């Protein structure tokens, strides 16, 4: 059959379907909805007398936004203009958040890491919460890891484990699906004084030590690079000045040159009052997601439960640090805390509600620093930043 895009019109989304209205006379036939070639549901047959048509939507594939839903006839022609979906909230209202299955979990490098499969909703990032020993709640870092040909998405999640979780009675770990708090996975590990439990605790402590050593090594390398760059700049200045004096025998110029050479051992201030660490900067340490684009097409990085940032100029006196936050929940901003070289720092959320906003971190007066450590205890912090700015005295 043949039909033009004007024969049917989009009316609204309803639970599990897209409702269309007949605008003029159109013969019967079959309609089906697709997103990037993936069928969202079974075909539906329409009769000549139907004034309203419900096109089934039972699944949604893993795609980026904006995404187009195309509704077509059996001959491949579009029945209506493509419907543009801008965010996952519309998909969740249409088919729900889906259910998680095929849970696979392992313990590695001081972390509980796992995968799951959502066969229905490929764009929803589920909210997972860790529960330790039946009472202690801990945030779980969740990421969409990709889709499959039939729709849906694979999910990766990470729960940090601490040596203090273990006692002489062992430890219980659970992964809960919020807000229902349905338990997706549960395990009981042996006490710390047993061979198995002791091995796990040792692994955790080694991972913590390796992470701290890596942070310290990166901080030292950053500080050395800053010092070398400062010395090279001074040597270049001296060389340029001496070359300008080659053909000038004036005593004043030679005295000025000797004075400049005498200052080679003196420290000079950095040539900037602000050090900017952007989304692609190598000064971003561990705990950050891959770079992505925000809804406003701004490059950003998302932090997990904890993350670190290296100071570009660790030899300078630090006045303040500002986080340019592009995405965040109210609970996530309230639960954000910071340490500068292991010392607690004051966190001042933005004065204007909502995002984007600026979060200011105040160090102790008169200190220089190498590493900024951030942590968020909210179950679903969701904090993404465009850049981190270090302000110097």
CSV table of C-alpha atoms in Angstrom, one decimal:
chain,number,residue,atom,x,y,z
A,1,UNK,CA,0.0,0.0,0.0
A,2,UNK,CA,1.0,3.6,-0.2
A,3,UNK,CA,0.3,6.5,2.2
A,4,UNK,CA,1.6,10.0,2.7
A,5,UNK,CA,3.0,11.4,5.9
A,6,UNK,CA,-0.1,13.6,6.1
A,7,UNK,CA,-2.6,10.7,6.5
A,8,UNK,CA,-1.7,10.1,10.1
A,9,UNK,CA,-0.5,12.4,12.9
A,10,UNK,CA,1.2,11.9,16.2
A,11,UNK,CA,-1.1,12.6,19.3
A,12,UNK,CA,0.8,11.5,22.4
A,13,UNK,CA,2.8,8.9,24.2
A,14,UNK,CA,0.9,6.5,26.4
A,15,UNK,CA,2.2,3.7,28.6
A,16,UNK,CA,3.6,1.1,26.2
A,17,UNK,CA,2.5,2.7,23.0
A,18,UNK,CA,2.5,5.8,20.7
A,19,UNK,CA,-1.0,7.1,19.9
A,20,UNK,CA,-1.6,8.3,16.4
A,21,UNK,CA,-4.7,10.0,14.9
A,22,UNK,CA,-6.2,9.6,11.4
A,23,UNK,CA,-6.2,13.0,9.6
A,24,UNK,CA,-8.0,11.9,6.4
A,25,UNK,CA,-8.9,8.8,4.5
A,26,UNK,CA,-6.2,6.1,4.6
A,27,UNK,CA,-6.4,2.4,3.7
A,28,UNK,CA,-5.7,-0.3,6.3
A,29,UNK,CA,-2.3,-1.8,6.8
A,30,UNK,CA,0.4,-2.6,9.3
A,31,UNK,CA,2.5,-0.1,11.3
A,32,UNK,CA,5.6,-0.6,13.3
A,33,UNK,CA,8.0,1.7,15.3
A,34,UNK,CA,11.8,1.6,15.0
A,35,UNK,CA,14.8,3.4,16.4
A,36,UNK,CA,17.9,3.1,14.3
A,37,UNK,CA,16.7,-0.1,12.7
A,38,UNK,CA,15.7,-1.8,16.0
A,39,UNK,CA,12.0,-2.7,16.3
A,40,UNK,CA,10.4,-1.2,19.4
A,41,UNK,CA,7.4,-3.6,19.3
A,42,UNK,CA,5.4,-5.9,17.1
A,43,UNK,CA,3.6,-4.6,14.0
A,44,UNK,CA,0.0,-3.4,14.6
A,45,UNK,CA,-2.8,-3.8,12.0
A,46,UNK,CA,-5.1,-0.9,11.4
A,47,UNK,CA,-8.5,-0.9,9.8
A,48,UNK,CA,-10.1,1.7,7.5
A,49,UNK,CA,-12.5,2.9,10.3
A,50,UNK,CA,-9.9,3.3,13.1
A,51,UNK,CA,-9.7,6.9,14.2
A,52,UNK,CA,-7.0,6.4,16.8
A,53,UNK,CA,-4.1,3.9,16.4
A,54,UNK,CA,-1.8,2.6,19.2
A,55,UNK,CA,1.6,1.6,17.9
A,56,UNK,CA,3.2,-0.8,20.5
A,57,UNK,CA,6.5,0.2,22.2
A,58,UNK,CA,7.9,-2.7,24.3
A,59,UNK,CA,11.7,-1.9,24.3
A,60,UNK,CA,14.1,0.9,23.5
A,61,UNK,CA,17.7,0.4,22.3
A,62,UNK,CA,20.9,1.9,23.7
A,63,UNK,CA,21.3,5.1,21.6
A,64,UNK,CA,22.5,8.6,22.2
A,65,UNK,CA,20.2,11.6,22.4
A,66,UNK,CA,18.5,13.2,20.5
A,67,UNK,CA,17.1,10.0,19.0
A,68,UNK,CA,14.4,9.6,16.3
A,69,UNK,CA,11.5,7.1,16.4
A,70,UNK,CA,10.4,6.3,13.0
A,71,UNK,CA,6.9,4.7,12.4
A,72,UNK,CA,6.6,3.0,9.0
A,73,UNK,CA,4.3,0.9,6.9
A,74,UNK,CA,5.1,-2.6,5.8
A,75,UNK,CA,6.5,-1.3,2.5
A,76,UNK,CA,9.1,0.7,4.4
A,77,UNK,CA,7.6,4.2,3.9
A,78,UNK,CA,7.2,6.5,6.8
A,79,UNK,CA,3.7,7.0,8.1
A,80,UNK,CA,4.5,10.2,10.0
A,81,UNK,CA,7.5,12.5,10.4
A,82,UNK,CA,10.1,11.1,12.8
A,83,UNK,CA,9.5,11.7,16.5
A,84,UNK,CA,12.5,13.3,18.3
A,85,UNK,CA,13.3,12.0,21.8
A,86,UNK,CA,15.6,14.3,23.8
A,87,UNK,CA,16.2,12.4,27.0
A,88,UNK,CA,15.7,9.1,28.9
A,89,UNK,CA,12.9,10.5,31.0
A,90,UNK,CA,10.5,10.3,28.0
A,91,UNK,CA,11.6,6.7,27.4
A,92,UNK,CA,11.1,5.8,31.1
A,93,UNK,CA,7.5,7.2,31.0
A,94,UNK,CA,6.9,5.2,27.8
A,95,UNK,CA,8.2,1.8,28.8
A,96,UNK,CA,9.4,2.0,32.4
A,97,UNK,CA,12.9,1.7,33.7
A,98,UNK,CA,13.1,-2.0,32.8
A,99,UNK,CA,14.5,-4.8,34.9
A,100,UNK,CA,18.1,-6.0,35.5
A,101,UNK,CA,19.1,-9.5,34.8
A,102,UNK,CA,22.2,-11.7,34.1
A,103,UNK,CA,24.0,-10.3,37.1
A,104,UNK,CA,27.7,-11.2,37.1
A,105,UNK,CA,29.9,-10.1,40.0
A,106,UNK,CA,33.5,-10.5,41.0
A,107,UNK,CA,36.0,-9.2,43.6
A,108,UNK,CA,39.0,-7.5,42.1
A,109,UNK,CA,41.6,-5.0,43.3
A,110,UNK,CA,39.7,-3.9,46.4
A,111,UNK,CA,36.4,-3.4,44.5
A,112,UNK,CA,33.3,-5.4,43.8
A,113,UNK,CA,32.7,-5.1,40.1
A,114,UNK,CA,29.8,-6.4,38.2
A,115,UNK,CA,27.7,-6.4,35.0
A,116,UNK,CA,24.0,-6.6,34.4
A,117,UNK,CA,21.7,-6.6,31.4
A,118,UNK,CA,18.6,-4.5,30.9
A,119,UNK,CA,16.7,-6.1,28.0
A,120,UNK,CA,13.9,-3.5,27.9
A,121,UNK,CA,15.3,0.0,28.4
A,122,UNK,CA,18.7,0.7,26.9
A,123,UNK,CA,19.0,4.3,27.9
A,124,UNK,CA,18.2,4.3,31.6
A,125,UNK,CA,21.1,4.4,34.1
A,126,UNK,CA,19.7,2.5,37.1
A,127,UNK,CA,20.2,3.7,40.7
A,128,UNK,CA,22.1,1.0,42.6
A,129,UNK,CA,23.0,1.1,46.3
A,130,UNK,CA,25.5,-1.0,48.2
A,131,UNK,CA,24.7,-2.3,51.6
A,132,UNK,CA,27.4,-3.6,53.9
A,133,UNK,CA,26.8,-5.9,56.9
A,134,UNK,CA,23.0,-5.2,56.6
A,135,UNK,CA,23.1,-1.6,57.7
A,136,UNK,CA,25.8,0.6,56.1
A,137,UNK,CA,24.8,2.1,52.8
A,138,UNK,CA,27.5,2.9,50.2
A,139,UNK,CA,27.2,4.6,46.7
A,140,UNK,CA,27.6,2.3,43.7
A,141,UNK,CA,29.2,3.8,40.5
A,142,UNK,CA,27.0,2.7,37.5
A,143,UNK,CA,27.7,3.2,33.8
A,144,UNK,CA,26.0,2.1,30.6
A,145,UNK,CA,28.5,-0.1,28.8
A,146,UNK,CA,26.8,-0.5,25.4
A,147,UNK,CA,23.8,-2.1,23.7
A,148,UNK,CA,22.9,-5.3,21.8
A,149,UNK,CA,21.2,-5.9,18.5
A,150,UNK,CA,17.8,-6.7,20.1
A,151,UNK,CA,17.6,-3.5,22.2
A,152,UNK,CA,18.4,-2.9,25.8
A,153,UNK,CA,21.8,-2.2,27.3
A,154,UNK,CA,24.7,-3.8,29.3
A,155,UNK,CA,25.5,-2.1,32.6
A,156,UNK,CA,28.7,-2.0,34.6
A,157,UNK,CA,28.8,-1.2,38.3
A,158,UNK,CA,31.5,-0.8,41.0
A,159,UNK,CA,31.2,-1.0,44.8
A,160,UNK,CA,34.3,0.0,46.8
A,161,UNK,CA,35.3,-2.3,49.6
A,162,UNK,CA,37.2,-1.2,52.7
A,163,UNK,CA,39.3,-3.3,55.1
A,164,UNK,CA,37.3,-2.1,58.0
A,165,UNK,CA,34.2,-3.9,56.5
A,166,UNK,CA,35.6,-7.2,57.7
A,167,UNK,CA,35.2,-8.4,61.3
A,168,UNK,CA,35.7,-11.7,63.2
A,169,UNK,CA,32.2,-12.6,61.9
A,170,UNK,CA,33.0,-12.0,58.3
A,171,UNK,CA,31.2,-9.5,56.0
A,172,UNK,CA,28.0,-9.3,54.0
A,173,UNK,CA,27.7,-7.3,50.7
A,174,UNK,CA,24.5,-6.6,48.9
A,175,UNK,CA,23.7,-4.7,45.7
A,176,UNK,CA,20.2,-3.1,45.9
A,177,UNK,CA,18.1,-1.6,43.1
A,178,UNK,CA,16.6,1.8,44.2
A,179,UNK,CA,14.0,3.0,44.9
A,180,UNK,CA,12.4,-0.4,45.6
A,181,UNK,CA,15.6,-1.7,47.4
A,182,UNK,CA,15.2,-5.0,45.7
A,183,UNK,CA,18.3,-7.1,46.4
A,184,UNK,CA,20.0,-8.0,43.0
A,185,UNK,CA,23.0,-9.7,44.5
A,186,UNK,CA,24.2,-10.8,48.0
A,187,UNK,CA,27.3,-12.6,49.2
A,188,UNK,CA,28.9,-13.5,52.6
A,189,UNK,CA,32.7,-13.5,52.9
A,190,UNK,CA,34.8,-15.2,55.5
A,191,UNK,CA,36.1,-13.5,58.6
A,192,UNK,CA,39.4,-11.5,58.3
A,193,UNK,CA,41.3,-14.0,60.4
A,194,UNK,CA,40.7,-16.9,58.0
A,195,UNK,CA,42.9,-17.7,55.0
A,196,UNK,CA,40.3,-16.4,52.4
A,197,UNK,CA,39.2,-13.4,54.4
A,198,UNK,CA,42.8,-12.4,55.3
A,199,UNK,CA,43.8,-12.6,51.6
A,200,UNK,CA,40.9,-10.3,50.6
A,201,UNK,CA,41.8,-7.8,53.2
A,202,UNK,CA,45.4,-7.8,52.2
A,203,UNK,CA,44.4,-7.3,48.6
A,204,UNK,CA,42.3,-4.3,49.6
A,205,UNK,CA,45.1,-2.7,51.6
A,206,UNK,CA,47.5,-3.3,48.7
A,207,UNK,CA,45.1,-1.6,46.3
A,208,UNK,CA,44.7,1.4,48.7
A,209,UNK,CA,48.5,1.7,49.0
A,210,UNK,CA,49.0,1.5,45.3
A,211,UNK,CA,46.4,4.2,44.7
A,212,UNK,CA,48.0,6.5,47.3
A,213,UNK,CA,51.5,5.8,45.8
A,214,UNK,CA,50.2,6.6,42.3
A,215,UNK,CA,48.7,9.9,43.5
A,216,UNK,CA,51.9,10.9,45.3
A,217,UNK,CA,54.0,10.0,42.2
A,218,UNK,CA,51.8,12.1,39.9
A,219,UNK,CA,51.9,15.0,42.3
A,220,UNK,CA,55.7,14.9,42.5
A,221,UNK,CA,56.0,14.7,38.7
A,222,UNK,CA,53.7,17.7,38.4
A,223,UNK,CA,55.7,19.7,40.9
A,224,UNK,CA,59.0,18.8,39.2
A,225,UNK,CA,57.6,19.7,35.7
A,226,UNK,CA,56.5,23.1,37.0
A,227,UNK,CA,60.0,23.8,38.5
A,228,UNK,CA,61.7,22.7,35.2
A,229,UNK,CA,59.4,24.9,33.1
A,230,UNK,CA,60.2,27.9,35.4
A,231,UNK,CA,63.9,27.4,35.1
A,232,UNK,CA,63.8,27.0,31.3
A,233,UNK,CA,61.9,30.3,31.1
A,234,UNK,CA,64.5,32.1,33.2
A,235,UNK,CA,67.4,30.7,31.1
A,236,UNK,CA,65.7,31.8,27.9
A,237,UNK,CA,65.2,35.3,29.3
A,238,UNK,CA,68.9,35.5,30.3
A,239,UNK,CA,70.1,34.2,26.9
A,240,UNK,CA,67.9,36.7,25.0
A,241,UNK,CA,69.2,39.5,27.1
A,242,UNK,CA,72.9,38.6,26.6
A,243,UNK,CA,72.5,38.2,22.9
A,244,UNK,CA,71.1,41.7,22.8
A,245,UNK,CA,74.3,43.0,24.5
A,246,UNK,CA,76.8,41.3,22.2
A,247,UNK,CA,77.6,44.4,20.3
A,248,UNK,CA,77.0,46.9,23.1
A,249,UNK,CA,80.0,47.5,25.4
A,250,UNK,CA,78.1,49.8,27.8
A,251,UNK,CA,78.8,49.3,31.4
A,252,UNK,CA,75.2,49.7,32.4
A,253,UNK,CA,74.0,46.9,30.1
A,254,UNK,CA,76.7,44.5,31.5
A,255,UNK,CA,75.8,45.3,35.0
A,256,UNK,CA,72.2,44.6,34.2
A,257,UNK,CA,73.2,41.3,32.6
A,258,UNK,CA,75.2,40.3,35.7
A,259,UNK,CA,72.3,41.2,37.9
A,260,UNK,CA,70.0,39.0,35.8
A,261,UNK,CA,72.4,36.1,36.0
A,262,UNK,CA,72.7,36.4,39.8
A,263,UNK,CA,68.9,35.9,40.0
A,264,UNK,CA,69.0,32.5,38.3
A,265,UNK,CA,68.7,30.7,41.7
A,266,UNK,CA,65.8,32.8,42.9
A,267,UNK,CA,62.3,31.4,42.6
A,268,UNK,CA,60.0,33.3,40.3
A,269,UNK,CA,56.2,33.3,40.4
A,270,UNK,CA,54.2,31.4,37.9
A,271,UNK,CA,52.9,33.6,35.0
A,272,UNK,CA,49.3,32.9,35.7
A,273,UNK,CA,46.9,33.5,38.6
A,274,UNK,CA,44.6,30.7,37.5
A,275,UNK,CA,45.3,27.0,36.6
A,276,UNK,CA,42.6,25.4,34.5
A,277,UNK,CA,42.1,21.7,34.4
A,278,UNK,CA,39.6,20.9,31.6
A,279,UNK,CA,37.7,17.8,30.7
A,280,UNK,CA,40.5,16.4,28.6
A,281,UNK,CA,43.4,17.5,30.9
A,282,UNK,CA,46.0,15.0,32.0
A,283,UNK,CA,45.8,16.6,35.5
A,284,UNK,CA,42.5,14.7,36.1
A,285,UNK,CA,43.5,11.7,38.3
A,286,UNK,CA,41.5,8.6,39.0
A,287,UNK,CA,37.8,8.3,39.6
A,288,UNK,CA,36.6,10.1,36.4
A,289,UNK,CA,34.4,8.8,33.6
A,290,UNK,CA,35.4,9.2,29.9
A,291,UNK,CA,34.7,12.6,28.4
A,292,UNK,CA,31.2,13.1,27.1
A,293,UNK,CA,28.9,15.9,25.9
A,294,UNK,CA,26.3,17.4,28.2
A,295,UNK,CA,22.8,18.3,27.0
A,296,UNK,CA,24.1,21.7,26.1
A,297,UNK,CA,26.9,20.1,24.0
A,298,UNK,CA,29.6,21.0,26.6
A,299,UNK,CA,32.5,18.6,27.1
A,300,UNK,CA,32.4,17.2,30.6
A,301,UNK,CA,33.7,14.4,32.9
A,302,UNK,CA,31.6,12.7,35.5
A,303,UNK,CA,33.1,11.8,38.9
A,304,UNK,CA,32.4,8.5,40.7
A,305,UNK,CA,32.1,8.1,44.5
A,306,UNK,CA,35.6,9.5,44.8
A,307,UNK,CA,38.0,11.3,42.4
A,308,UNK,CA,41.3,13.2,42.4
A,309,UNK,CA,42.6,16.3,40.5
A,310,UNK,CA,46.3,17.3,40.3
A,311,UNK,CA,47.2,21.0,40.9
A,312,UNK,CA,48.9,22.4,37.7
A,313,UNK,CA,51.0,24.8,39.8
A,314,UNK,CA,51.7,22.9,43.1
A,315,UNK,CA,54.5,25.3,44.2
A,316,UNK,CA,52.1,28.3,44.3
A,317,UNK,CA,50.1,29.4,47.3
A,318,UNK,CA,46.5,28.2,46.8
A,319,UNK,CA,43.7,30.7,47.4
A,320,UNK,CA,40.6,28.7,46.2
A,321,UNK,CA,39.4,26.0,43.8
A,322,UNK,CA,36.3,26.3,41.7
A,323,UNK,CA,34.4,23.4,40.1
A,324,UNK,CA,32.3,24.3,37.1
A,325,UNK,CA,29.4,21.9,37.6
A,326,UNK,CA,27.4,21.1,34.5
A,327,UNK,CA,25.2,18.3,35.8
A,328,UNK,CA,24.3,17.3,39.4
A,329,UNK,CA,21.5,16.4,41.8
A,330,UNK,CA,20.7,18.5,44.8
A,331,UNK,CA,21.6,15.5,47.0
A,332,UNK,CA,24.9,15.0,45.2
A,333,UNK,CA,26.0,18.6,45.7
A,334,UNK,CA,25.0,18.5,49.4
A,335,UNK,CA,27.0,15.3,49.9
A,336,UNK,CA,30.2,16.6,48.2
A,337,UNK,CA,33.3,16.8,50.4
A,338,UNK,CA,36.9,17.7,49.6
A,339,UNK,CA,40.4,17.2,50.9
A,340,UNK,CA,43.5,19.1,49.8
A,341,UNK,CA,46.7,17.0,50.3
A,342,UNK,CA,44.7,14.9,52.8
A,343,UNK,CA,43.4,17.9,54.8
A,344,UNK,CA,39.7,18.6,54.9
A,345,UNK,CA,38.6,21.7,53.0
A,346,UNK,CA,35.5,23.8,53.1
A,347,UNK,CA,33.0,23.2,50.3
A,348,UNK,CA,30.7,26.1,49.3
A,349,UNK,CA,27.9,25.2,46.9
A,350,UNK,CA,26.7,27.6,44.3
A,351,UNK,CA,24.6,30.5,45.5
A,352,UNK,CA,22.2,30.0,42.5
A,353,UNK,CA,20.0,26.9,42.7
A,354,UNK,CA,20.3,24.3,40.0
A,355,UNK,CA,23.0,23.7,37.4
A,356,UNK,CA,25.2,24.7,35.8
A,357,UNK,CA,26.7,26.3,38.9
A,358,UNK,CA,30.1,26.9,40.5
A,359,UNK,CA,31.2,25.0,43.7
A,360,UNK,CA,34.0,26.7,45.6
A,361,UNK,CA,36.5,24.9,47.7
A,362,UNK,CA,38.5,26.9,50.3
A,363,UNK,CA,41.9,25.5,51.5
A,364,UNK,CA,43.5,26.5,54.7
A,365,UNK,CA,45.2,29.9,54.4
A,366,UNK,CA,48.7,30.2,53.1
A,367,UNK,CA,49.1,26.6,51.8
A,368,UNK,CA,50.4,25.1,48.6
A,369,UNK,CA,49.0,21.8,47.5
A,370,UNK,CA,49.5,18.9,45.0
A,371,UNK,CA,46.3,16.9,45.0
A,372,UNK,CA,42.6,17.7,45.4
A,373,UNK,CA,40.5,14.7,46.5
A,374,UNK,CA,36.7,14.8,46.0
A,375,UNK,CA,34.1,12.4,47.4
A,376,UNK,CA,30.3,12.2,47.2
A,377,UNK,CA,28.4,10.0,49.7
A,378,UNK,CA,25.0,10.4,48.0
A,379,UNK,CA,23.6,7.1,46.6
A,380,UNK,CA,23.4,8.8,43.1
A,381,UNK,CA,25.6,11.8,43.1
A,382,UNK,CA,25.7,12.3,39.3
A,383,UNK,CA,28.2,15.2,39.5
A,384,UNK,CA,29.7,16.2,36.1
A,385,UNK,CA,32.2,19.1,35.7
A,386,UNK,CA,33.3,21.1,32.7
A,387,UNK,CA,36.6,22.2,34.4
A,388,UNK,CA,38.3,22.7,37.8
A,389,UNK,CA,40.0,26.1,38.3
A,390,UNK,CA,42.9,26.6,40.8
A,391,UNK,CA,43.2,30.2,42.0
A,392,UNK,CA,46.6,31.3,43.3
A,393,UNK,CA,47.6,34.2,45.6
